[in-house]
């Protein structure tokens, strides 16, 4: 939290520090929009501050925040201003929005940053442990696609799976495996200057801020991983690279936005991969009961349920 608070104008730091401890501990997002009051997202809902008028985020606050995020050197953030986000110490990700400068239909950078979304990285050690009996069989990790809507825990599960795959699980006699992460959005490992801020295991190599389609084959050729970790697949070029990786004998753990396997099959870019049954397991996430966290169900490669929602909890 200290690394986040130091970026905020003092007025907003004070508001967050005044909130109850359970609110700070469960913060998911801090949203700042020019001309609007501070918004705190707690357990997927907006926190209503009792008996207090929240301060309005102004243009001068946005300028001050951007200066602090860039350490008063905006030219060093050219790539981040093009991508629309920056990862800071602790693995936290700050989404940026505002006026965009384009050239020939391509984004050059965000010129006037007036909206910020600070997404707090909270590693949950052991979150994926209930999945191990379904994903590790006969001495190998099965190719798996994790499906869920935003904020259902897809990246959290992938991160914890990476940690366990890379380090092994001695009490279950599961050995460590060479693991590679293609972290296009810097969310799994949360790298800063190439160094992971999250615990992703000692035998893990990371290609940070690298496009997935190119990164998968780069990782296979250069680092020879036994398991490949990829977040948020969906483009046609991602599918082509995924086919190559799976056919190269590498187990792939990936995630995709969606509500069900049926819905994903209706997406033209993903349909060929799913119809070819390249994944051995599908993990479906939902957030039906926020007080209990995220629900998980597991399907086999034919789409048949092998673990019902009520049996596995995250």
PDB file of C-alpha atoms in Angstrom:
ATOM      1  CA  UNK A   1       0.000   0.000   0.000  1.00  0.00           C
ATOM      2  CA  UNK A   2       2.891   2.394   0.699  1.00  0.00           C
ATOM      3  CA  UNK A   3       4.060   2.229  -2.929  1.00  0.00           C
ATOM      4  CA  UNK A   4       0.547   3.190  -4.052  1.00  0.00           C
ATOM      5  CA  UNK A   5      -0.130   5.932  -1.516  1.00  0.00           C
ATOM      6  CA  UNK A   6       3.136   7.682  -2.393  1.00  0.00           C
ATOM      7  CA  UNK A   7       1.794   8.278  -5.916  1.00  0.00           C
ATOM      8  CA  UNK A   8      -1.457   9.906  -4.804  1.00  0.00           C
ATOM      9  CA  UNK A   9      -1.909  13.586  -3.959  1.00  0.00           C
ATOM     10  CA  UNK A  10      -1.854  14.028  -0.180  1.00  0.00           C
ATOM     11  CA  UNK A  11      -5.575  14.864  -0.080  1.00  0.00           C
ATOM     12  CA  UNK A  12      -6.469  11.409  -1.405  1.00  0.00           C
ATOM     13  CA  UNK A  13      -3.838   9.642   0.686  1.00  0.00           C
ATOM     14  CA  UNK A  14      -5.561  11.009   3.798  1.00  0.00           C
ATOM     15  CA  UNK A  15      -8.976   9.727   2.695  1.00  0.00           C
ATOM     16  CA  UNK A  16      -7.699   6.192   2.164  1.00  0.00           C
ATOM     17  CA  UNK A  17      -5.824   6.169   5.464  1.00  0.00           C
ATOM     18  CA  UNK A  18      -9.052   7.167   7.235  1.00  0.00           C
ATOM     19  CA  UNK A  19     -10.987   4.191   5.885  1.00  0.00           C
ATOM     20  CA  UNK A  20     -11.476   1.169   8.184  1.00  0.00           C
ATOM     21  CA  UNK A  21      -8.700  -1.403   8.138  1.00  0.00           C
ATOM     22  CA  UNK A  22     -10.920  -4.100   6.598  1.00  0.00           C
ATOM     23  CA  UNK A  23     -11.618  -1.744   3.667  1.00  0.00           C
ATOM     24  CA  UNK A  24      -7.917  -1.118   3.025  1.00  0.00           C
ATOM     25  CA  UNK A  25      -7.174  -4.837   3.290  1.00  0.00           C
ATOM     26  CA  UNK A  26      -9.836  -5.691   0.707  1.00  0.00           C
ATOM     27  CA  UNK A  27      -9.238  -2.841  -1.738  1.00  0.00           C
ATOM     28  CA  UNK A  28      -9.242  -4.042  -5.353  1.00  0.00           C
ATOM     29  CA  UNK A  29      -9.166  -0.769  -7.291  1.00  0.00           C
ATOM     30  CA  UNK A  30      -8.622   2.938  -6.676  1.00  0.00           C
ATOM     31  CA  UNK A  31     -10.268   4.937  -9.457  1.00  0.00           C
ATOM     32  CA  UNK A  32      -9.533   8.592 -10.108  1.00  0.00           C
ATOM     33  CA  UNK A  33     -11.414  10.496 -12.817  1.00  0.00           C
ATOM     34  CA  UNK A  34     -10.874  14.188 -13.495  1.00  0.00           C
ATOM     35  CA  UNK A  35     -13.906  16.127 -12.309  1.00  0.00           C
ATOM     36  CA  UNK A  36     -15.232  13.231 -10.216  1.00  0.00           C
ATOM     37  CA  UNK A  37     -14.800  12.097  -6.595  1.00  0.00           C
ATOM     38  CA  UNK A  38     -12.398   9.376  -5.545  1.00  0.00           C
ATOM     39  CA  UNK A  39     -13.831   5.869  -6.008  1.00  0.00           C
ATOM     40  CA  UNK A  40     -12.716   2.847  -4.004  1.00  0.00           C
ATOM     41  CA  UNK A  41     -13.669  -0.639  -5.209  1.00  0.00           C
ATOM     42  CA  UNK A  42     -13.888  -3.152  -2.384  1.00  0.00           C
ATOM     43  CA  UNK A  43     -14.933  -6.773  -3.057  1.00  0.00           C
ATOM     44  CA  UNK A  44     -16.211  -5.770  -6.510  1.00  0.00           C
ATOM     45  CA  UNK A  45     -18.449  -2.998  -5.108  1.00  0.00           C
ATOM     46  CA  UNK A  46     -18.015   0.742  -4.691  1.00  0.00           C
ATOM     47  CA  UNK A  47     -17.207   1.658  -1.072  1.00  0.00           C
ATOM     48  CA  UNK A  48     -19.633   4.193   0.334  1.00  0.00           C
ATOM     49  CA  UNK A  49     -17.745   6.473   2.729  1.00  0.00           C
ATOM     50  CA  UNK A  50     -20.096   7.298   5.639  1.00  0.00           C
ATOM     51  CA  UNK A  51     -20.725  10.947   6.513  1.00  0.00           C
ATOM     52  CA  UNK A  52     -17.869  12.285   4.431  1.00  0.00           C
ATOM     53  CA  UNK A  53     -17.726  14.171   1.160  1.00  0.00           C
ATOM     54  CA  UNK A  54     -15.065  12.601  -1.029  1.00  0.00           C
ATOM     55  CA  UNK A  55     -12.623  15.052  -2.648  1.00  0.00           C
ATOM     56  CA  UNK A  56     -12.916  15.823  -6.356  1.00  0.00           C
ATOM     57  CA  UNK A  57     -10.015  14.722  -8.532  1.00  0.00           C
ATOM     58  CA  UNK A  58      -8.859  17.747 -10.545  1.00  0.00           C
ATOM     59  CA  UNK A  59      -6.632  18.331 -13.561  1.00  0.00           C
ATOM     60  CA  UNK A  60      -3.743  19.473 -11.372  1.00  0.00           C
ATOM     61  CA  UNK A  61      -4.032  16.234  -9.384  1.00  0.00           C
ATOM     62  CA  UNK A  62      -3.780  14.218 -12.621  1.00  0.00           C
ATOM     63  CA  UNK A  63      -0.639  16.105 -13.640  1.00  0.00           C
ATOM     64  CA  UNK A  64       0.892  15.562 -10.208  1.00  0.00           C
ATOM     65  CA  UNK A  65       0.102  11.839 -10.266  1.00  0.00           C
ATOM     66  CA  UNK A  66       1.576  11.336 -13.720  1.00  0.00           C
ATOM     67  CA  UNK A  67       4.752  13.109 -12.635  1.00  0.00           C
ATOM     68  CA  UNK A  68       5.072  10.875  -9.593  1.00  0.00           C
ATOM     69  CA  UNK A  69       4.361   7.685 -11.564  1.00  0.00           C
ATOM     70  CA  UNK A  70       7.035   8.621 -14.139  1.00  0.00           C
ATOM     71  CA  UNK A  71       9.412   9.859 -11.423  1.00  0.00           C
ATOM     72  CA  UNK A  72       9.281  13.290 -13.070  1.00  0.00           C
ATOM     73  CA  UNK A  73      10.588  11.917 -16.376  1.00  0.00           C
ATOM     74  CA  UNK A  74       7.693  11.442 -18.788  1.00  0.00           C
ATOM     75  CA  UNK A  75       9.907  10.519 -21.738  1.00  0.00           C
ATOM     76  CA  UNK A  76      10.797   7.260 -19.943  1.00  0.00           C
ATOM     77  CA  UNK A  77       7.112   6.297 -20.045  1.00  0.00           C
ATOM     78  CA  UNK A  78       6.601   6.481 -23.809  1.00  0.00           C
ATOM     79  CA  UNK A  79       5.867   2.760 -24.149  1.00  0.00           C
ATOM     80  CA  UNK A  80       3.510   2.768 -21.154  1.00  0.00           C
ATOM     81  CA  UNK A  81       1.634   5.783 -22.537  1.00  0.00           C
ATOM     82  CA  UNK A  82       1.197   3.839 -25.768  1.00  0.00           C
ATOM     83  CA  UNK A  83      -0.040   0.677 -24.034  1.00  0.00           C
ATOM     84  CA  UNK A  84      -2.285   2.526 -21.582  1.00  0.00           C
ATOM     85  CA  UNK A  85      -0.931   1.085 -18.350  1.00  0.00           C
ATOM     86  CA  UNK A  86       2.150   0.937 -16.163  1.00  0.00           C
ATOM     87  CA  UNK A  87       3.259  -1.643 -13.585  1.00  0.00           C
ATOM     88  CA  UNK A  88       4.794  -0.272 -10.398  1.00  0.00           C
ATOM     89  CA  UNK A  89       6.762  -1.716  -7.485  1.00  0.00           C
ATOM     90  CA  UNK A  90       4.750  -4.435  -5.788  1.00  0.00           C
ATOM     91  CA  UNK A  91       3.267  -5.622  -9.081  1.00  0.00           C
ATOM     92  CA  UNK A  92       0.371  -3.149  -8.945  1.00  0.00           C
ATOM     93  CA  UNK A  93      -0.961  -1.989 -12.300  1.00  0.00           C
ATOM     94  CA  UNK A  94      -2.128   1.527 -13.100  1.00  0.00           C
ATOM     95  CA  UNK A  95      -4.482   1.866 -16.054  1.00  0.00           C
ATOM     96  CA  UNK A  96      -4.327   5.188 -17.910  1.00  0.00           C
ATOM     97  CA  UNK A  97      -6.913   6.907 -20.101  1.00  0.00           C
ATOM     98  CA  UNK A  98      -7.435  10.331 -21.635  1.00  0.00           C
ATOM     99  CA  UNK A  99      -6.843  12.058 -24.962  1.00  0.00           C
ATOM    100  CA  UNK A 100      -5.124   9.720 -27.440  1.00  0.00           C
ATOM    101  CA  UNK A 101      -2.711  10.727 -30.219  1.00  0.00           C
ATOM    102  CA  UNK A 102      -2.900   8.495 -33.302  1.00  0.00           C
ATOM    103  CA  UNK A 103      -0.997   8.172 -36.557  1.00  0.00           C
ATOM    104  CA  UNK A 104      -2.263   6.174 -39.549  1.00  0.00           C
ATOM    105  CA  UNK A 105      -4.869   4.575 -37.341  1.00  0.00           C
ATOM    106  CA  UNK A 106      -2.369   3.431 -34.692  1.00  0.00           C
ATOM    107  CA  UNK A 107      -2.076   4.744 -31.136  1.00  0.00           C
ATOM    108  CA  UNK A 108       1.124   6.693 -30.565  1.00  0.00           C
ATOM    109  CA  UNK A 109       0.469   7.588 -26.947  1.00  0.00           C
ATOM    110  CA  UNK A 110      -2.015   9.049 -24.493  1.00  0.00           C
ATOM    111  CA  UNK A 111      -1.344  12.766 -24.457  1.00  0.00           C
ATOM    112  CA  UNK A 112      -3.580  14.108 -21.692  1.00  0.00           C
ATOM    113  CA  UNK A 113      -3.923  11.474 -18.966  1.00  0.00           C
ATOM    114  CA  UNK A 114      -7.040  12.354 -16.983  1.00  0.00           C
ATOM    115  CA  UNK A 115      -8.242   8.951 -15.754  1.00  0.00           C
ATOM    116  CA  UNK A 116      -6.391   6.482 -13.521  1.00  0.00           C
ATOM    117  CA  UNK A 117      -7.328   2.990 -12.372  1.00  0.00           C
ATOM    118  CA  UNK A 118      -4.972   1.528  -9.774  1.00  0.00           C
ATOM    119  CA  UNK A 119      -5.488  -2.235  -9.609  1.00  0.00           C
ATOM    120  CA  UNK A 120      -3.958  -3.679  -6.469  1.00  0.00           C
ATOM    121  CA  UNK A 121      -1.970  -6.883  -6.926  1.00  0.00           C
ATOM    122  CA  UNK A 122      -2.708  -9.349  -4.156  1.00  0.00           C
ATOM    123  CA  UNK A 123      -1.000 -12.680  -4.520  1.00  0.00           C
ATOM    124  CA  UNK A 124      -3.014 -15.486  -2.951  1.00  0.00           C
ATOM    125  CA  UNK A 125      -0.606 -18.271  -2.090  1.00  0.00           C
ATOM    126  CA  UNK A 126      -2.326 -21.661  -2.328  1.00  0.00           C
ATOM    127  CA  UNK A 127      -5.350 -20.360  -4.262  1.00  0.00           C
ATOM    128  CA  UNK A 128      -4.879 -22.973  -7.010  1.00  0.00           C
ATOM    129  CA  UNK A 129      -4.053 -25.902  -4.716  1.00  0.00           C
ATOM    130  CA  UNK A 130      -7.572 -27.461  -4.974  1.00  0.00           C
ATOM    131  CA  UNK A 131      -7.056 -27.719  -8.742  1.00  0.00           C
ATOM    132  CA  UNK A 132      -3.874 -29.802  -8.583  1.00  0.00           C
ATOM    133  CA  UNK A 133      -5.575 -33.263  -8.613  1.00  0.00           C
ATOM    134  CA  UNK A 134      -7.414 -32.287 -11.791  1.00  0.00           C
ATOM    135  CA  UNK A 135      -4.548 -30.575 -13.622  1.00  0.00           C
ATOM    136  CA  UNK A 136      -1.582 -32.802 -12.713  1.00  0.00           C
ATOM    137  CA  UNK A 137      -1.851 -36.425 -13.789  1.00  0.00           C
ATOM    138  CA  UNK A 138       0.558 -39.215 -14.707  1.00  0.00           C
ATOM    139  CA  UNK A 139       3.614 -37.053 -14.078  1.00  0.00           C
ATOM    140  CA  UNK A 140       2.634 -34.073 -16.224  1.00  0.00           C
ATOM    141  CA  UNK A 141       0.688 -30.836 -16.059  1.00  0.00           C
ATOM    142  CA  UNK A 142      -2.277 -30.922 -18.431  1.00  0.00           C
ATOM    143  CA  UNK A 143      -2.916 -28.187 -20.965  1.00  0.00           C
ATOM    144  CA  UNK A 144      -5.526 -25.966 -19.301  1.00  0.00           C
ATOM    145  CA  UNK A 145      -7.701 -22.997 -20.275  1.00  0.00           C
ATOM    146  CA  UNK A 146      -9.086 -20.879 -17.432  1.00  0.00           C
ATOM    147  CA  UNK A 147     -12.331 -19.139 -18.438  1.00  0.00           C
ATOM    148  CA  UNK A 148     -14.019 -16.326 -16.551  1.00  0.00           C
ATOM    149  CA  UNK A 149     -15.392 -12.798 -16.651  1.00  0.00           C
ATOM    150  CA  UNK A 150     -13.206  -9.876 -15.507  1.00  0.00           C
ATOM    151  CA  UNK A 151     -12.216  -9.965 -11.813  1.00  0.00           C
ATOM    152  CA  UNK A 152     -13.110 -13.609 -11.260  1.00  0.00           C
ATOM    153  CA  UNK A 153      -9.523 -14.544 -10.416  1.00  0.00           C
ATOM    154  CA  UNK A 154      -8.097 -15.856 -13.709  1.00  0.00           C
ATOM    155  CA  UNK A 155      -4.723 -14.156 -13.318  1.00  0.00           C
ATOM    156  CA  UNK A 156      -4.582 -14.981  -9.605  1.00  0.00           C
ATOM    157  CA  UNK A 157      -4.996 -18.680 -10.397  1.00  0.00           C
ATOM    158  CA  UNK A 158      -2.447 -18.595 -13.221  1.00  0.00           C
ATOM    159  CA  UNK A 159       0.075 -16.868 -10.959  1.00  0.00           C
ATOM    160  CA  UNK A 160      -0.343 -19.434  -8.193  1.00  0.00           C
ATOM    161  CA  UNK A 161      -0.231 -22.338 -10.668  1.00  0.00           C
ATOM    162  CA  UNK A 162       3.021 -20.913 -12.026  1.00  0.00           C
ATOM    163  CA  UNK A 163       4.499 -20.761  -8.531  1.00  0.00           C
ATOM    164  CA  UNK A 164       3.566 -24.394  -7.825  1.00  0.00           C
ATOM    165  CA  UNK A 165       4.641 -25.721 -11.231  1.00  0.00           C
ATOM    166  CA  UNK A 166       7.978 -23.939 -11.043  1.00  0.00           C
ATOM    167  CA  UNK A 167       8.735 -24.877  -7.448  1.00  0.00           C
ATOM    168  CA  UNK A 168       7.074 -28.283  -7.336  1.00  0.00           C
ATOM    169  CA  UNK A 169       4.883 -29.599  -4.516  1.00  0.00           C
ATOM    170  CA  UNK A 170       7.124 -31.834  -2.371  1.00  0.00           C
ATOM    171  CA  UNK A 171       4.383 -33.118  -0.051  1.00  0.00           C
ATOM    172  CA  UNK A 172       2.550 -34.453  -3.113  1.00  0.00           C
ATOM    173  CA  UNK A 173       5.739 -35.750  -4.772  1.00  0.00           C
ATOM    174  CA  UNK A 174       5.299 -33.328  -7.679  1.00  0.00           C
ATOM    175  CA  UNK A 175       8.684 -32.203  -9.073  1.00  0.00           C
ATOM    176  CA  UNK A 176       9.599 -28.680 -10.180  1.00  0.00           C
ATOM    177  CA  UNK A 177       9.312 -27.912 -13.886  1.00  0.00           C
ATOM    178  CA  UNK A 178      10.970 -25.331 -16.124  1.00  0.00           C
ATOM    179  CA  UNK A 179       8.280 -22.707 -16.611  1.00  0.00           C
ATOM    180  CA  UNK A 180       7.954 -19.766 -18.995  1.00  0.00           C
ATOM    181  CA  UNK A 181       5.581 -16.797 -18.690  1.00  0.00           C
ATOM    182  CA  UNK A 182       4.570 -14.611 -21.633  1.00  0.00           C
ATOM    183  CA  UNK A 183       3.429 -11.608 -19.612  1.00  0.00           C
ATOM    184  CA  UNK A 184       2.148  -9.211 -22.254  1.00  0.00           C
ATOM    185  CA  UNK A 185       0.344  -6.992 -19.741  1.00  0.00           C
ATOM    186  CA  UNK A 186       2.839  -7.393 -16.873  1.00  0.00           C
ATOM    187  CA  UNK A 187       0.103  -8.825 -14.652  1.00  0.00           C
ATOM    188  CA  UNK A 188       1.202 -12.380 -13.864  1.00  0.00           C
ATOM    189  CA  UNK A 189       4.761 -11.777 -12.682  1.00  0.00           C
ATOM    190  CA  UNK A 190       4.270  -8.015 -12.239  1.00  0.00           C
ATOM    191  CA  UNK A 191       7.781  -7.230 -13.470  1.00  0.00           C
ATOM    192  CA  UNK A 192       9.429  -3.868 -12.846  1.00  0.00           C
ATOM    193  CA  UNK A 193      12.601  -3.362 -14.916  1.00  0.00           C
ATOM    194  CA  UNK A 194      12.394  -7.050 -15.839  1.00  0.00           C
ATOM    195  CA  UNK A 195      12.334  -8.334 -12.246  1.00  0.00           C
ATOM    196  CA  UNK A 196       9.169 -10.185 -11.054  1.00  0.00           C
ATOM    197  CA  UNK A 197       7.451  -8.503  -8.111  1.00  0.00           C
ATOM    198  CA  UNK A 198       5.270 -11.553  -7.485  1.00  0.00           C
ATOM    199  CA  UNK A 199       6.409 -15.004  -6.368  1.00  0.00           C
ATOM    200  CA  UNK A 200       6.285 -17.065  -9.557  1.00  0.00           C
ATOM    201  CA  UNK A 201       8.807 -19.699  -8.495  1.00  0.00           C
ATOM    202  CA  UNK A 202      12.548 -20.129  -8.823  1.00  0.00           C
ATOM    203  CA  UNK A 203      12.485 -22.037 -12.130  1.00  0.00           C
ATOM    204  CA  UNK A 204      10.393 -19.484 -14.003  1.00  0.00           C
ATOM    205  CA  UNK A 205      11.568 -17.317 -16.908  1.00  0.00           C
ATOM    206  CA  UNK A 206       9.542 -14.265 -17.944  1.00  0.00           C
ATOM    207  CA  UNK A 207       9.122 -12.382 -21.215  1.00  0.00           C
ATOM    208  CA  UNK A 208       7.636  -9.162 -19.892  1.00  0.00           C
ATOM    209  CA  UNK A 209       5.520  -6.768 -22.025  1.00  0.00           C
ATOM    210  CA  UNK A 210       5.970  -9.110 -24.995  1.00  0.00           C
ATOM    211  CA  UNK A 211       3.125  -9.840 -27.457  1.00  0.00           C
ATOM    212  CA  UNK A 212       1.842 -13.350 -26.799  1.00  0.00           C
ATOM    213  CA  UNK A 213       1.977 -14.585 -30.387  1.00  0.00           C
ATOM    214  CA  UNK A 214       5.660 -13.726 -30.781  1.00  0.00           C
ATOM    215  CA  UNK A 215       6.608 -14.450 -27.193  1.00  0.00           C
ATOM    216  CA  UNK A 216       5.413 -18.058 -27.093  1.00  0.00           C
ATOM    217  CA  UNK A 217       7.770 -19.219 -29.833  1.00  0.00           C
ATOM    218  CA  UNK A 218      10.581 -16.973 -28.574  1.00  0.00           C
ATOM    219  CA  UNK A 219      10.309 -18.606 -25.153  1.00  0.00           C
ATOM    220  CA  UNK A 220      10.219 -22.135 -26.572  1.00  0.00           C
ATOM    221  CA  UNK A 221      13.254 -21.546 -28.778  1.00  0.00           C
ATOM    222  CA  UNK A 222      15.343 -19.702 -26.210  1.00  0.00           C
ATOM    223  CA  UNK A 223      14.431 -21.118 -22.790  1.00  0.00           C
ATOM    224  CA  UNK A 224      12.976 -24.604 -23.543  1.00  0.00           C
ATOM    225  CA  UNK A 225      10.159 -24.491 -20.964  1.00  0.00           C
ATOM    226  CA  UNK A 226       8.209 -27.594 -20.010  1.00  0.00           C
ATOM    227  CA  UNK A 227       5.142 -25.513 -19.141  1.00  0.00           C
ATOM    228  CA  UNK A 228       4.118 -22.219 -20.772  1.00  0.00           C
ATOM    229  CA  UNK A 229       1.898 -19.660 -18.997  1.00  0.00           C
ATOM    230  CA  UNK A 230      -0.134 -17.152 -21.068  1.00  0.00           C
ATOM    231  CA  UNK A 231      -2.796 -14.685 -19.933  1.00  0.00           C
ATOM    232  CA  UNK A 232      -5.894 -13.527 -21.856  1.00  0.00           C
ATOM    233  CA  UNK A 233      -5.680 -15.199 -25.254  1.00  0.00           C
ATOM    234  CA  UNK A 234      -8.200 -14.176 -27.883  1.00  0.00           C
ATOM    235  CA  UNK A 235      -6.638 -12.883 -31.100  1.00  0.00           C
ATOM    236  CA  UNK A 236      -6.214 -14.976 -34.238  1.00  0.00           C
ATOM    237  CA  UNK A 237      -2.415 -14.748 -34.038  1.00  0.00           C
ATOM    238  CA  UNK A 238      -2.583 -15.995 -30.431  1.00  0.00           C
ATOM    239  CA  UNK A 239      -4.392 -19.112 -31.639  1.00  0.00           C
ATOM    240  CA  UNK A 240      -1.825 -19.831 -34.336  1.00  0.00           C
ATOM    241  CA  UNK A 241       1.025 -19.539 -31.827  1.00  0.00           C
ATOM    242  CA  UNK A 242      -0.895 -21.701 -29.355  1.00  0.00           C
ATOM    243  CA  UNK A 243      -1.238 -24.478 -31.952  1.00  0.00           C
ATOM    244  CA  UNK A 244       2.517 -24.385 -32.533  1.00  0.00           C
ATOM    245  CA  UNK A 245       3.320 -24.448 -28.816  1.00  0.00           C
ATOM    246  CA  UNK A 246       0.978 -27.346 -28.077  1.00  0.00           C
ATOM    247  CA  UNK A 247       2.265 -29.304 -31.076  1.00  0.00           C
ATOM    248  CA  UNK A 248       5.817 -28.711 -29.830  1.00  0.00           C
ATOM    249  CA  UNK A 249       5.028 -30.829 -26.781  1.00  0.00           C
ATOM    250  CA  UNK A 250       4.807 -27.972 -24.282  1.00  0.00           C
ATOM    251  CA  UNK A 251       1.993 -27.934 -21.724  1.00  0.00           C
ATOM    252  CA  UNK A 252       0.164 -24.600 -21.917  1.00  0.00           C
ATOM    253  CA  UNK A 253      -1.785 -22.911 -19.119  1.00  0.00           C
ATOM    254  CA  UNK A 254      -3.811 -19.987 -20.475  1.00  0.00           C
ATOM    255  CA  UNK A 255      -6.804 -17.812 -19.651  1.00  0.00           C
ATOM    256  CA  UNK A 256      -9.580 -16.246 -21.706  1.00  0.00           C
ATOM    257  CA  UNK A 257     -12.441 -13.850 -21.058  1.00  0.00           C
ATOM    258  CA  UNK A 258     -15.833 -15.547 -21.131  1.00  0.00           C
ATOM    259  CA  UNK A 259     -18.748 -16.903 -19.129  1.00  0.00           C
ATOM    260  CA  UNK A 260     -18.742 -20.478 -20.412  1.00  0.00           C
ATOM    261  CA  UNK A 261     -17.041 -22.899 -22.782  1.00  0.00           C
ATOM    262  CA  UNK A 262     -20.069 -22.710 -25.082  1.00  0.00           C
ATOM    263  CA  UNK A 263     -19.737 -18.952 -25.366  1.00  0.00           C
ATOM    264  CA  UNK A 264     -16.030 -19.210 -26.244  1.00  0.00           C
ATOM    265  CA  UNK A 265     -16.788 -21.690 -29.021  1.00  0.00           C
ATOM    266  CA  UNK A 266     -18.923 -19.016 -30.705  1.00  0.00           C
ATOM    267  CA  UNK A 267     -15.917 -16.673 -31.012  1.00  0.00           C
ATOM    268  CA  UNK A 268     -14.353 -17.096 -34.482  1.00  0.00           C
ATOM    269  CA  UNK A 269     -10.788 -16.587 -33.249  1.00  0.00           C
ATOM    270  CA  UNK A 270     -11.033 -19.222 -30.495  1.00  0.00           C
ATOM    271  CA  UNK A 271     -13.320 -21.781 -32.148  1.00  0.00           C
ATOM    272  CA  UNK A 272     -10.601 -23.676 -34.130  1.00  0.00           C
ATOM    273  CA  UNK A 273      -8.476 -24.198 -31.013  1.00  0.00           C
ATOM    274  CA  UNK A 274     -11.427 -25.445 -28.970  1.00  0.00           C
ATOM    275  CA  UNK A 275     -12.838 -27.638 -31.737  1.00  0.00           C
ATOM    276  CA  UNK A 276      -9.429 -29.303 -32.088  1.00  0.00           C
ATOM    277  CA  UNK A 277      -9.617 -30.150 -28.348  1.00  0.00           C
ATOM    278  CA  UNK A 278      -6.086 -28.927 -27.756  1.00  0.00           C
ATOM    279  CA  UNK A 279      -6.757 -28.359 -24.043  1.00  0.00           C
ATOM    280  CA  UNK A 280      -7.154 -31.278 -21.631  1.00  0.00           C
ATOM    281  CA  UNK A 281      -8.921 -29.226 -18.975  1.00  0.00           C
ATOM    282  CA  UNK A 282     -11.184 -26.191 -18.752  1.00  0.00           C
ATOM    283  CA  UNK A 283     -11.598 -24.300 -15.482  1.00  0.00           C
ATOM    284  CA  UNK A 284     -14.737 -22.138 -15.385  1.00  0.00           C
ATOM    285  CA  UNK A 285     -14.738 -19.279 -12.865  1.00  0.00           C
ATOM    286  CA  UNK A 286     -17.714 -17.327 -11.585  1.00  0.00           C
ATOM    287  CA  UNK A 287     -18.280 -14.836  -8.819  1.00  0.00           C
ATOM    288  CA  UNK A 288     -21.763 -15.788  -7.735  1.00  0.00           C
ATOM    289  CA  UNK A 289     -21.085 -15.329  -4.020  1.00  0.00           C
ATOM    290  CA  UNK A 290     -18.692 -12.488  -3.294  1.00  0.00           C
ATOM    291  CA  UNK A 291     -18.450 -13.253   0.399  1.00  0.00           C
ATOM    292  CA  UNK A 292     -17.062 -16.692  -0.466  1.00  0.00           C
ATOM    293  CA  UNK A 293     -14.724 -15.553  -3.237  1.00  0.00           C
ATOM    294  CA  UNK A 294     -14.731 -17.141  -6.675  1.00  0.00           C
ATOM    295  CA  UNK A 295     -16.414 -20.390  -7.624  1.00  0.00           C
ATOM    296  CA  UNK A 296     -14.622 -22.881  -9.852  1.00  0.00           C
ATOM    297  CA  UNK A 297     -15.802 -25.849 -11.878  1.00  0.00           C
ATOM    298  CA  UNK A 298     -13.595 -28.159 -13.960  1.00  0.00           C
ATOM    299  CA  UNK A 299     -14.381 -29.749 -17.347  1.00  0.00           C
ATOM    300  CA  UNK A 300     -12.454 -32.350 -19.300  1.00  0.00           C
ATOM    301  CA  UNK A 301     -11.351 -31.920 -22.932  1.00  0.00           C
ATOM    302  CA  UNK A 302     -14.796 -32.987 -24.155  1.00  0.00           C
ATOM    303  CA  UNK A 303     -16.500 -30.365 -22.006  1.00  0.00           C
ATOM    304  CA  UNK A 304     -17.809 -32.864 -19.436  1.00  0.00           C
ATOM    305  CA  UNK A 305     -17.911 -31.799 -15.791  1.00  0.00           C
ATOM    306  CA  UNK A 306     -15.406 -33.566 -13.539  1.00  0.00           C
ATOM    307  CA  UNK A 307     -15.669 -31.200 -10.553  1.00  0.00           C
ATOM    308  CA  UNK A 308     -18.855 -29.296  -9.769  1.00  0.00           C
ATOM    309  CA  UNK A 309     -18.923 -25.679  -8.581  1.00  0.00           C
ATOM    310  CA  UNK A 310     -19.831 -26.634  -5.017  1.00  0.00           C
ATOM    311  CA  UNK A 311     -16.754 -28.858  -4.672  1.00  0.00           C
ATOM    312  CA  UNK A 312     -13.962 -26.332  -5.327  1.00  0.00           C
ATOM    313  CA  UNK A 313     -13.623 -22.859  -3.844  1.00  0.00           C
ATOM    314  CA  UNK A 314     -11.081 -20.079  -4.316  1.00  0.00           C
TER     315      UNK A 314
END
